[in-house]
XYZ file of C-alpha atoms in Angstrom:
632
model
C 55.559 52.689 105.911
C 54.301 49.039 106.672
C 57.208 46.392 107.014
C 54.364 43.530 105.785
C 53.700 46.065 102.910
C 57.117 46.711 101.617
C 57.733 43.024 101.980
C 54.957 41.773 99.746
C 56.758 43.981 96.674
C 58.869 41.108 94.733
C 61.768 43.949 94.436
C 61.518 44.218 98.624
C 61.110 40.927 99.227
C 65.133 39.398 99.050
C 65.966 42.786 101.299
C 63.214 42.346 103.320
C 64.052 38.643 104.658
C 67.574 39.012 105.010
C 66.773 42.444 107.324
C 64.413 40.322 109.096
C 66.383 37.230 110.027
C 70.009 38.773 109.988
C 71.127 40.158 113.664
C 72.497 43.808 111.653
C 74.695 46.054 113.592
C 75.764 49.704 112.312
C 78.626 49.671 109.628
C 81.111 51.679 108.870
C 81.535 52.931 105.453
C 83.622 55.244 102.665
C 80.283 56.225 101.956
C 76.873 57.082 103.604
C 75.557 54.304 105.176
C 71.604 53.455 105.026
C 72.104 51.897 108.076
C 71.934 54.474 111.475
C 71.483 54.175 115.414
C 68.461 55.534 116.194
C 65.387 54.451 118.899
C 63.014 56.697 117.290
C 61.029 56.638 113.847
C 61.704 60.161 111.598
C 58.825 59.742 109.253
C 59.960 62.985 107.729
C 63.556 61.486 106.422
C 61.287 58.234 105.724
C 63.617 56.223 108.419
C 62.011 52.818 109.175
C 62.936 51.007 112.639
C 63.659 47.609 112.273
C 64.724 46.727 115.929
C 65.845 48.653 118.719
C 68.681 49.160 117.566
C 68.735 49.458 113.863
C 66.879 52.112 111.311
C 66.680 51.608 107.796
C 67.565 54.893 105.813
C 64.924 53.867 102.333
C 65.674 57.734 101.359
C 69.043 56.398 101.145
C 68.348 53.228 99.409
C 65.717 54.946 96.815
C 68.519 57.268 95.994
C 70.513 54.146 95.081
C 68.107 52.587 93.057
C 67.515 55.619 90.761
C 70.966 56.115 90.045
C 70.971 52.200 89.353
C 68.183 52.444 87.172
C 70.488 54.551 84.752
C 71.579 51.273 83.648
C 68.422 50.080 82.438
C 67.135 51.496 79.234
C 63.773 52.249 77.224
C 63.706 50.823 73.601
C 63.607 54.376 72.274
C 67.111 54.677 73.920
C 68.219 51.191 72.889
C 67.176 52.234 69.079
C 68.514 55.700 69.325
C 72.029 54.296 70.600
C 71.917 51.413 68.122
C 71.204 53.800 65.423
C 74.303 56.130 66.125
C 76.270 52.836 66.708
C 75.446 51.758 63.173
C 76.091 55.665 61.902
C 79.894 55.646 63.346
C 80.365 52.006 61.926
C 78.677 52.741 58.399
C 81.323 55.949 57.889
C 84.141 53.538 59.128
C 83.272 51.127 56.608
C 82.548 53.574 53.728
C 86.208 55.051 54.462
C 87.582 51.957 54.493
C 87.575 51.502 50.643
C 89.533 54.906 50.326
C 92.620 55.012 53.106
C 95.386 52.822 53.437
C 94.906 49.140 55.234
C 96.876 51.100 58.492
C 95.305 54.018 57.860
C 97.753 56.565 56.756
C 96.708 58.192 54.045
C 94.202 58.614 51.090
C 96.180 57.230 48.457
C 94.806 58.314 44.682
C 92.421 56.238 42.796
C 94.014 53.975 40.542
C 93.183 53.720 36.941
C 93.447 50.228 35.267
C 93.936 50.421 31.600
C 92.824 47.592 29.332
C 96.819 46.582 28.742
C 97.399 46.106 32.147
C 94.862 43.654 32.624
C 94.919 40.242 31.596
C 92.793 39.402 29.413
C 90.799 36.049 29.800
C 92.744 32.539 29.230
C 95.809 35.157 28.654
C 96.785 32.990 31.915
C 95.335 30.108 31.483
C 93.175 31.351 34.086
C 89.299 30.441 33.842
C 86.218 30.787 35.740
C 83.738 27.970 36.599
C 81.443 26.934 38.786
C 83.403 28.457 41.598
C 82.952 31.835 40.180
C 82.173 34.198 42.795
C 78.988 36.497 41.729
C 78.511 37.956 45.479
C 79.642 37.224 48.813
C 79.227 38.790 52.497
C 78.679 42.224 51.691
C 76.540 41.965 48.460
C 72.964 41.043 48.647
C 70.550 42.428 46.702
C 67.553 40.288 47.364
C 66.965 37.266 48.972
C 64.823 35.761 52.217
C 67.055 38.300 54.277
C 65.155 41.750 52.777
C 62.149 42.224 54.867
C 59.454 44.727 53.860
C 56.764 45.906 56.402
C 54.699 48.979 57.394
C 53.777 51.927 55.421
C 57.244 52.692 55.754
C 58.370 50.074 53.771
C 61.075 49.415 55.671
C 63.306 46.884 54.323
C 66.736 45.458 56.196
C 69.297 43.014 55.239
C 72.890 42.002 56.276
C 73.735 45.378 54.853
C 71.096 47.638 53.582
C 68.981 48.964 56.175
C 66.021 51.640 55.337
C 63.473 52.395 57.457
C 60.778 55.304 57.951
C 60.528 58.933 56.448
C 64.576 59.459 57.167
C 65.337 56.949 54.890
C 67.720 55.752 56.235
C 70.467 53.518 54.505
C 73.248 52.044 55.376
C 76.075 49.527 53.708
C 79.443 49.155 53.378
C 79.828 52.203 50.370
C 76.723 53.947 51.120
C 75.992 55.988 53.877
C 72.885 58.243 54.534
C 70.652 58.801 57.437
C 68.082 61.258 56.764
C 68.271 65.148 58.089
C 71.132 63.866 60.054
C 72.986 62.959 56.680
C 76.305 61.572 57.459
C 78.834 62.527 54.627
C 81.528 64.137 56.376
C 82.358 66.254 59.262
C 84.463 65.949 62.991
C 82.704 62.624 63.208
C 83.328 61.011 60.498
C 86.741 58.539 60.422
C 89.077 60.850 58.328
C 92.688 60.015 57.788
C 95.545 62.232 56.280
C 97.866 64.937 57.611
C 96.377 65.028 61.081
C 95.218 61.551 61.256
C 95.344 59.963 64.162
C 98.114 57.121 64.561
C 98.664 54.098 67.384
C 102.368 54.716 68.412
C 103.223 56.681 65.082
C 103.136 60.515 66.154
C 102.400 63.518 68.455
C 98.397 63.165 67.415
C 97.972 59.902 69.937
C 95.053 60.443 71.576
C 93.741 59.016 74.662
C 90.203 57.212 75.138
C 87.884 59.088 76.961
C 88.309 58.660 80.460
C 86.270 56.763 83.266
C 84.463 59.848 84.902
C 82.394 59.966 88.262
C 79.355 61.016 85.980
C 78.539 60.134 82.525
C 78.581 61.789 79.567
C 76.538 61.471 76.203
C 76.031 58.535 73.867
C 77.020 60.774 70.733
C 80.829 61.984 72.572
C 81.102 58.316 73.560
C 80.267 56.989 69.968
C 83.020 60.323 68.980
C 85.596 59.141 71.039
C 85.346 55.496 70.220
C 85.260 56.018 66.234
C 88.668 57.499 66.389
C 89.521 53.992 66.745
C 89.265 53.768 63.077
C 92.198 55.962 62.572
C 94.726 54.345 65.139
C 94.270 50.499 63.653
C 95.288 48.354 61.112
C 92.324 48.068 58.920
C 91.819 44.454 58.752
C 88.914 44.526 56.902
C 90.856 46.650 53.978
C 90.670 45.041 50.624
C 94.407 45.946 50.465
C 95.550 44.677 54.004
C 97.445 41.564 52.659
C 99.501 41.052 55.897
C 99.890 38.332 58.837
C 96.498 36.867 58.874
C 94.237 39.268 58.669
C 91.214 39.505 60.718
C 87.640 40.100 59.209
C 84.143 40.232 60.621
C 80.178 40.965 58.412
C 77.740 42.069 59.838
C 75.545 39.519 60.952
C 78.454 38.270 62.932
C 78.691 42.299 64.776
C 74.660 41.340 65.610
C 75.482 38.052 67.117
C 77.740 39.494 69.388
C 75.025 42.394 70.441
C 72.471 39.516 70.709
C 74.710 37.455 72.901
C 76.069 40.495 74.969
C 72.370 41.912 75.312
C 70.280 38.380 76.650
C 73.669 37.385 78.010
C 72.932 33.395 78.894
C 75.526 31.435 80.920
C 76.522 29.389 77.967
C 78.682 26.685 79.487
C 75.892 24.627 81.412
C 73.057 22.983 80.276
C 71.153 23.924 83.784
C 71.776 27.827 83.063
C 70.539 27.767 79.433
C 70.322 24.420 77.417
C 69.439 26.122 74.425
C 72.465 28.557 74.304
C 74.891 24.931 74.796
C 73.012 23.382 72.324
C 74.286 26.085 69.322
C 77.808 25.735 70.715
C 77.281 21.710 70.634
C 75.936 22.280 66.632
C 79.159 24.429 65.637
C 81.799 21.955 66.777
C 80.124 19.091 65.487
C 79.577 21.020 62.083
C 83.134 21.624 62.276
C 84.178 17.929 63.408
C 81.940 16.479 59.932
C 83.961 19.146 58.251
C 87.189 17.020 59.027
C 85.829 13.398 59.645
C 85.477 13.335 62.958
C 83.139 10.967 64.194
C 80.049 11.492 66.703
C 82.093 10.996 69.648
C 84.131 14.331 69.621
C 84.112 16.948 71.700
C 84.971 20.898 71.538
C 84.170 23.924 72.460
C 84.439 27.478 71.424
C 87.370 29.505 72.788
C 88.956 32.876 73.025
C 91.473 32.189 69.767
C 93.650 29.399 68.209
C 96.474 29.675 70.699
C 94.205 28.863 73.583
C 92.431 25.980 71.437
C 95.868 24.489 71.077
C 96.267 24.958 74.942
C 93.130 23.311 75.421
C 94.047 20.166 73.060
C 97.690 19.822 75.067
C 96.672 19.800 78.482
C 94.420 16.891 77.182
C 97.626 15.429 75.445
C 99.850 16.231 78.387
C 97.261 14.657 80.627
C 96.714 11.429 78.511
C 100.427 10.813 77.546
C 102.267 11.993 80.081
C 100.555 11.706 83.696
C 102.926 12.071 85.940
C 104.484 15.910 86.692
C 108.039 14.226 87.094
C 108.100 13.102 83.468
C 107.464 16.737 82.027
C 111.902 17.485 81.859
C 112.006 14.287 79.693
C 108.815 14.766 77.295
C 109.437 15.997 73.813
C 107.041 18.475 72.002
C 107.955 17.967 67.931
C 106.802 21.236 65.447
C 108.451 21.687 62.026
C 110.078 24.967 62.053
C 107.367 26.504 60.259
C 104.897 25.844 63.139
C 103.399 29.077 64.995
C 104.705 30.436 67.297
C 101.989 29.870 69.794
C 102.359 25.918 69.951
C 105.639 26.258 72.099
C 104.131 29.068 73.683
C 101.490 26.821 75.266
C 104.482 24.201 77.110
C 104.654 27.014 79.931
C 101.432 28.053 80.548
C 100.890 24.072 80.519
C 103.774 23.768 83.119
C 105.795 22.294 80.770
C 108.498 24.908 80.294
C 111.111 22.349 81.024
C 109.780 20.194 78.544
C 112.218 19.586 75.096
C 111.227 21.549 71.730
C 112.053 19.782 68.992
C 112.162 21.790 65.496
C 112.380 19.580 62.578
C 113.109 21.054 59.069
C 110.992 21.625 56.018
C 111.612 19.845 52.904
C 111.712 21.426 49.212
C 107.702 22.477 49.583
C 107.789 23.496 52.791
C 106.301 20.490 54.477
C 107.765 18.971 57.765
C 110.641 16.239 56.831
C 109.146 13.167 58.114
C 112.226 11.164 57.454
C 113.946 13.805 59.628
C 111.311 13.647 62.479
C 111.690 9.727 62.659
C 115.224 10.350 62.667
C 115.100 12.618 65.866
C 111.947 10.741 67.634
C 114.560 7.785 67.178
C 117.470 9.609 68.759
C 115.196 10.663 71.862
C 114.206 7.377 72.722
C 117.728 5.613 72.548
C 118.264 8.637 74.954
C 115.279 7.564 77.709
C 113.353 10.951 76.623
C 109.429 10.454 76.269
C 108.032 12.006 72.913
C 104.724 12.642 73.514
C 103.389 15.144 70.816
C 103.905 16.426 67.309
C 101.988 18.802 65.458
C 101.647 19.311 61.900
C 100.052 22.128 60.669
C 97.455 22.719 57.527
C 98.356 26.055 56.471
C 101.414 27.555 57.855
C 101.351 31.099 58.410
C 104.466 31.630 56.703
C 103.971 30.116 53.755
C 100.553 27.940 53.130
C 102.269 24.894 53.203
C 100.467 21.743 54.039
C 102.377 18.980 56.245
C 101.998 15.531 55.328
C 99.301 14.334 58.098
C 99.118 10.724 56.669
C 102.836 10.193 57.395
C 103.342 11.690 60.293
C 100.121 9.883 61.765
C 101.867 6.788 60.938
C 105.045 7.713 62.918
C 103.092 9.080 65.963
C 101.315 5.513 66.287
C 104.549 3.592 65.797
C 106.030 5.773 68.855
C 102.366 5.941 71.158
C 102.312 9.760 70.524
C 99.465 12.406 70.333
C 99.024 14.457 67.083
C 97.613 17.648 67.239
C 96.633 19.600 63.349
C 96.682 23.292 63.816
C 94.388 24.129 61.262
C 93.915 27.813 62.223
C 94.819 29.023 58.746
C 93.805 27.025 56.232
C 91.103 24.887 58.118
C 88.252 26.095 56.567
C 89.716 25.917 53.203
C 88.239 21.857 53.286
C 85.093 23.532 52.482
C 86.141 24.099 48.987
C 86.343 21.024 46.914
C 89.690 22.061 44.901
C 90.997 21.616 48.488
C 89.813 18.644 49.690
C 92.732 16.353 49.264
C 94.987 19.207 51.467
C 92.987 17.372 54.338
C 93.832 13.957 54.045
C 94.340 12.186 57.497
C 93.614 15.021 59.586
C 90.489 12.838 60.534
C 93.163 10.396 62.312
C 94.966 13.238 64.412
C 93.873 13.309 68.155
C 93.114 16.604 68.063
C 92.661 19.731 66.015
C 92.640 23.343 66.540
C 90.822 26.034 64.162
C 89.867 29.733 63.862
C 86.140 30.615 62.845
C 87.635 34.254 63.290
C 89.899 33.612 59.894
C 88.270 31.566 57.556
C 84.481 31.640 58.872
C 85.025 35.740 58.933
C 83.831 35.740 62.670
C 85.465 38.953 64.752
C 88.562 38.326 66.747
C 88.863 36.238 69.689
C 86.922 33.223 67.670
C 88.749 29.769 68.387
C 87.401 26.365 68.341
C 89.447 22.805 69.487
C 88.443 19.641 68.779
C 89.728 16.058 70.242
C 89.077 13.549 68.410
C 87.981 11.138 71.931
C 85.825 13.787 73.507
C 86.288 11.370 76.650
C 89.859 12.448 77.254
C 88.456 15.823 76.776
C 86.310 16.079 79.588
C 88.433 13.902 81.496
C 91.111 16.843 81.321
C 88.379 19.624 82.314
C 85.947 18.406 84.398
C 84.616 21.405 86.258
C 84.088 20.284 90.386
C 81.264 22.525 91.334
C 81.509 24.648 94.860
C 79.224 24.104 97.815
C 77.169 27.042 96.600
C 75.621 25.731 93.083
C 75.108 22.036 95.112
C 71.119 22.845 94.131
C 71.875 23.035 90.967
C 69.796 20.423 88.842
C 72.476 18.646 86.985
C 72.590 15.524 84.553
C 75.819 13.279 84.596
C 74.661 12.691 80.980
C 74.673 16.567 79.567
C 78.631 17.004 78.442
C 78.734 21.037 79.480
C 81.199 23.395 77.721
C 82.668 24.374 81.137
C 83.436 20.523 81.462
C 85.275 20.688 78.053
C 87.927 23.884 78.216
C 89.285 25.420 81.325
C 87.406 28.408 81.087
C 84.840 29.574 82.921
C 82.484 32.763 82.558
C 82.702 32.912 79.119
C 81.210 34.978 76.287
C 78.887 33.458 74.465
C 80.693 32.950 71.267
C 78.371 30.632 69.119
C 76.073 33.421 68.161
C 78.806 35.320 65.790
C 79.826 32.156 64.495
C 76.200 30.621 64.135
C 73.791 34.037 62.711
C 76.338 34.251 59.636
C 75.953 30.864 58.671
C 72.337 30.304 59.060
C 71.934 33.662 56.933
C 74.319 33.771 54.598
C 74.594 29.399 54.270
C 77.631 27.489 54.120
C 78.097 28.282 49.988
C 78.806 31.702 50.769
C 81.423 30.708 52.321
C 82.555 28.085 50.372
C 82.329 30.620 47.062
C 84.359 33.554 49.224
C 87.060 30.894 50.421
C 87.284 29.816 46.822
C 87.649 32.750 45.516
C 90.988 33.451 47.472
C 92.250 30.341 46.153
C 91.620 31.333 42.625
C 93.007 34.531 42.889
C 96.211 33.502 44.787
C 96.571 31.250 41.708
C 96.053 34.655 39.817
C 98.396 36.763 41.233
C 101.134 33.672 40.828
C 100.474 33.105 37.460
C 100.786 36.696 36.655
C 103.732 37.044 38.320
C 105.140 33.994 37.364
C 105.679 35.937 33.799
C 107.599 38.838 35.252
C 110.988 39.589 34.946
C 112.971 39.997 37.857
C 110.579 38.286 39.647
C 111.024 34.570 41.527
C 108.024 33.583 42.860
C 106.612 30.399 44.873
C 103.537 28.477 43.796
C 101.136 28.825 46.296
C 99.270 25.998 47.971
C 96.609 27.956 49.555
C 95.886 31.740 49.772
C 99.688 32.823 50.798
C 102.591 34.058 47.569
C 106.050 34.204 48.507
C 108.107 36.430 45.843
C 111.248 38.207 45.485
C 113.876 39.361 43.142
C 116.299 36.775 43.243
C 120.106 37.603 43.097
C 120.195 40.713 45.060
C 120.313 41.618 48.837
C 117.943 41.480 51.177
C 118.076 45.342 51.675
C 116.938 45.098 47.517
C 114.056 43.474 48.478
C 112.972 45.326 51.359
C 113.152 48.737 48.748
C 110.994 46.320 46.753
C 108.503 46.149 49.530
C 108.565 50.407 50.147
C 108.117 51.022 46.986
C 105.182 48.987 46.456
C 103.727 50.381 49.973
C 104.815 53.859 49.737
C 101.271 55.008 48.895
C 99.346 53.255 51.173
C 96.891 51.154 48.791
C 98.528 47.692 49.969
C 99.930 46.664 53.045
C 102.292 43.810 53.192
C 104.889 42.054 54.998
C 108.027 40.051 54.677
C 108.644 36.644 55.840
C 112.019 35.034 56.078
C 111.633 30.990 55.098
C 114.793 28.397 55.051
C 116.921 31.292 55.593
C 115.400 33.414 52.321
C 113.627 36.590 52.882
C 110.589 36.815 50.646
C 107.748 39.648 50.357
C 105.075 37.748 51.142
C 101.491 37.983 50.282
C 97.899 36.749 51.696
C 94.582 36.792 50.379
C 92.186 36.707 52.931
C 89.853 39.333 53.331
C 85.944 38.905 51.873
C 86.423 42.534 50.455
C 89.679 41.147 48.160
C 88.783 41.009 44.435
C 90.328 40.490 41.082
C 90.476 43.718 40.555
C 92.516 44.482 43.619
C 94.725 41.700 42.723
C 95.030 43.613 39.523
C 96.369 46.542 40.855
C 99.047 45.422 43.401
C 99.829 43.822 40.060
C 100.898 47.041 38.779
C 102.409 48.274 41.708
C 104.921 45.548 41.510
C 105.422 45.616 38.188
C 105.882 49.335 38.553
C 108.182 49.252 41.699
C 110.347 46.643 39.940
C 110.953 49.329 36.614
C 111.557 51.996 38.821
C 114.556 49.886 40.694
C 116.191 50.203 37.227
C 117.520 46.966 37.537
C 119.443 44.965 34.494
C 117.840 43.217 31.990
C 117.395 39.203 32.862
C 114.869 36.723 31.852
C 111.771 35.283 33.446
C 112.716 33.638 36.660
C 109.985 31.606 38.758
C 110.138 29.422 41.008
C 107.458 26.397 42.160
């Protein structure tokens, strides 16, 4: 074989120079080595000399390549693998109606008679302009339905036909020509034999990592069984924690970012990929008031946003490492969990926590929080941060941003809104005023994986003076990207969080929003509103029954006057046949069975039901006869 020949391929050409101009000497290896000592040329094992003292195996090498090549793929294998993909996910999601939100049984179909529903005004509760008519997962037409081809194929966020099979897909419907999928050992079945996470002898194990692979259909087997050993998120019934949801445009984004996989975090690797980060977190800064001179960026989940917004606090207020023991971190003891979390990851562990109370409507006490702020300065401490939060996770509540803005000025202190929650609840009009002031905090964190129905691990900070920002993050390139053509002017994600190598999140924030538009949204978030008003209301006129006004999506009842063991039988009995999954909280030293309406899939109807369950679970306690109780 001609060295001049081989070099001239472009796929030679980078192994060709550096066996040219590098001084090789045999290596010793775990595994064959293509490089052998040899002063003769074998044309029969294709051995190539490249000096006198070095011969090139390219047997050896094109043995290498073709397994490497296994990696690349046709688009008949790309379609074929995307198909089954979408045939595993389809009988997840068309099961997902039927089992319990954790997946433990089938429970039976409930039957809603006409006297268990309430009947319109009954309630005082009306529909308007905010009615929602569809939402994620219904679109019948629109400008997403394409039709091409004698096939007539047509596709849409969920609906997806194409060719003689016919095939269709959606979140209750799912066919796929001669390969029908209605049930079977691949389909995601639950009951007796179900497969549990930590609940039972029928844990499975993923499929191992093998030395050789195996097919795309028993990797697409083994990976649906997922669906039987998770909290279904997605359930219309799963009314616990937070609960995570994701549609389908938001599934392509991610293949779409995973599959032309840009460096997203500098404008020199792909500007256009920075720019539809850039357009999300000023979308989201509008959203709150934020002027044109904030900065952001996408990150892996709230905690990490509000890790991002306190090293830029920590960095601004308190400089100096010595000053950390004495700095005060203020929270209301409603705040998550994560916030504190953040003070040793930060280096800040010796830093002081203060937790001030919640008053009546479980808001932070800002009398109480000047009181302490007071008390810490008298004693030479350094308060540097408070955060208030817009939606605690407990309850819903709403701090008081206004006032506590005013007291963080008077004392030279950062405020951070964690706005995970609720943030995205400003886009509804009927919560508007919830937002007052959080345009004057210095920073703000937010979850497009809650409200924005984005899949997990879908964060997004904002400071308020992107300057400190980047000040805070400024990424200090290595020798070996010094040819890098760079603009002091372009203000690169990877300048603007302390990560580096990161997915490229924007797509499964931005593809929903550009197809589905921002009313969606708006009408999907109002809707939860509405119907946590609905679910109050209605229970509001139940005996036995206290229960708190909400202020966003999140109901806090109980039976007042008995234990806390009585209410946790409350809470089994209503669970027991695994249409509803929910929690209970413990608030100001009350336990309450508490209640959040979050999911896209949620619906009056739903609502309707639990409804019953309570009302059911309560008669069946046999417990004495009392009057209406509420409170809020």
């Amino acid at each position: 074989m001609d060295v001049t020949n081989f070099s001239s391929q472009p796929h030679w050409r980078h192994c060709y120079r550096n066996i040219c101009t590098d001084n090789f000497v045999e290596r010793k290896h775990s595994f064959p080595s293509p490089f052998t000592t040899s002063f003769k040329t074998h044309s029969r094992t294709k051995k190539i000399t490249m000096s006198s003292e070095v011969v090139f195996n390219l047997e050896y090498l094109t043995r290498l390549e073709e397994s490497a090549r296994t990696l690349e793929s046709t688009p008949q294998q790309r379609s074929e693998m995307m198909f089954k993909a979408q045939r595993e996910v389809d009988a997840y999601l068309e099961q997902l109606s039927l089992d319990h939100p954790t997946g433990w049984v089938i429970p039976p179909k409930e039957t809603q008679g006409q006297d268990k529903l309430v009947q319109p005004g009954q309630y005082q509760v009306q529909s308007g302009p905010n009615q929602v008519q569809s939402g994620p997962d219904r679109v019948q037409s629109g400008p997403y339905q394409a039709q091409s081809g004698p096939d007539q194929a047509q596709s849409g966020p969920d609906r997806v036909q194409s060719g003689p099979d016919q095939v269709q897909s959606g979140p209750d419907q799912v066919q796929s020509g001669p390969d029908q999928v209605q049930s079977g050992p691949d389909q995601v079945q639950s009951g007796p034999d179900q497969v549990q996470s930590g609940r039972g002898p029928h844990e499975t194990e993923p499929l191992p990592i093998q030395e050789n692979g195996v097919s795309i259909d028993e990797v697409l087997r083994d990976f649906s069984r997922i669906g039987n050993e998770m909290e279904r998120e997605g359930h219309p019934g799963h009314m616990a924690y937070v609960p995570g949801n994701s549609t389908a445009p938001a599934a392509i984004g991610d293949f779409l970012a995973a599959s032309f996989n840009p460096y997203s975090l500098n404008v020199a690797s792909c500007r256009r990929a920075v720019k539809m980060q850039q357009m999300i977190v000023q979308w989201v800064g509008r959203l709150f008031g934020y002027p044109s001179a904030c900065a952001g960026n996408l990150t892996s989940g709230g905690t990490v946003a509000t890790m991002v917004a306190m090293t830029t606090a920590r960095d601004h207020k308190v400089p100096r490492s010595k000053d950390y023991s004495r700095s005060v971190l203020y929270l209301s003891e409603l705040t998550h969990d994560g916030v504190a979390k953040c003070l040793s990851t930060l280096g800040m562990r010796e830093a002081v926590v203060r937790k001030v109370p919640v008053d009546d409507k479980y808001r932070m006490d800002v009398n109480i929080l000047r009181k302490f702020i007071e008390n810490d300065v008298q004693n030479n401490l350094l308060p540097f941060l408070v955060v208030a939060t817009t939606g605690t996770t407990d309850v819903g509540s709403v701090d008081p941003v206004p006032a506590i803005r005013a007291v963080a000025t008077q004392y030279n202190m950062w405020l951070h809104v964690d706005a995970c929650y609720g943030g995205f609840f400003v886009l509804c009009n009927s919560a508007k005023h919830l937002f007052e002031g959080v345009e004057t905090a210095d920073s703000i964190a937010v979850d497009p994986h809650k409200g924005l129905y984005a899949p997990f691990g879908t964060g997004l900070v904002l400071v308020r003076n992107g300057t400190l920002l980047r000040n805070s993050n400024t990424r200090q390139h290595g020798n070996y990207m010094q040819d890098q053509l760079t603009n002091p002017e372009d203000w690169n994600p990877e300048d603007l969080t302390f990560e580096q190598s990161a997915h490229f999140r924007a797509p499964r924030v931005l593809l929903p929003l550009q197809l589905y538009g921002v009313a969606t949204f708006r009408d999907a978030l109002q809707e939860k509103l509405e119907l946590a008003k609905y679910l109050y209301l209605r229970l509001k006129g139940q005996a036995h029954i206290q229960v708190v006004e909400p202020v966003l999506s999140t109901v806090l009842f109980r039976i007042p006057g008995v234990s806390d063991n009585t209410n946790r039988a409350l809470l089994r009995e209503i669970t027991t046949d695994g249409r509803f999954f929910i929690t209970t909280t413990t608030v100001k030293g009350v336990l309450y069975l508490r209640v959040i309406i979050f999911c896209y899939r949620t619906h009056r109807q739903d609502v309707d039901v639990f409804i019953n369950k309570v009302k059911d679970a309560v008669v069946k306690m046999e417990l004495p006869e009392v009057e209406f109780c509420h409170a809020g």
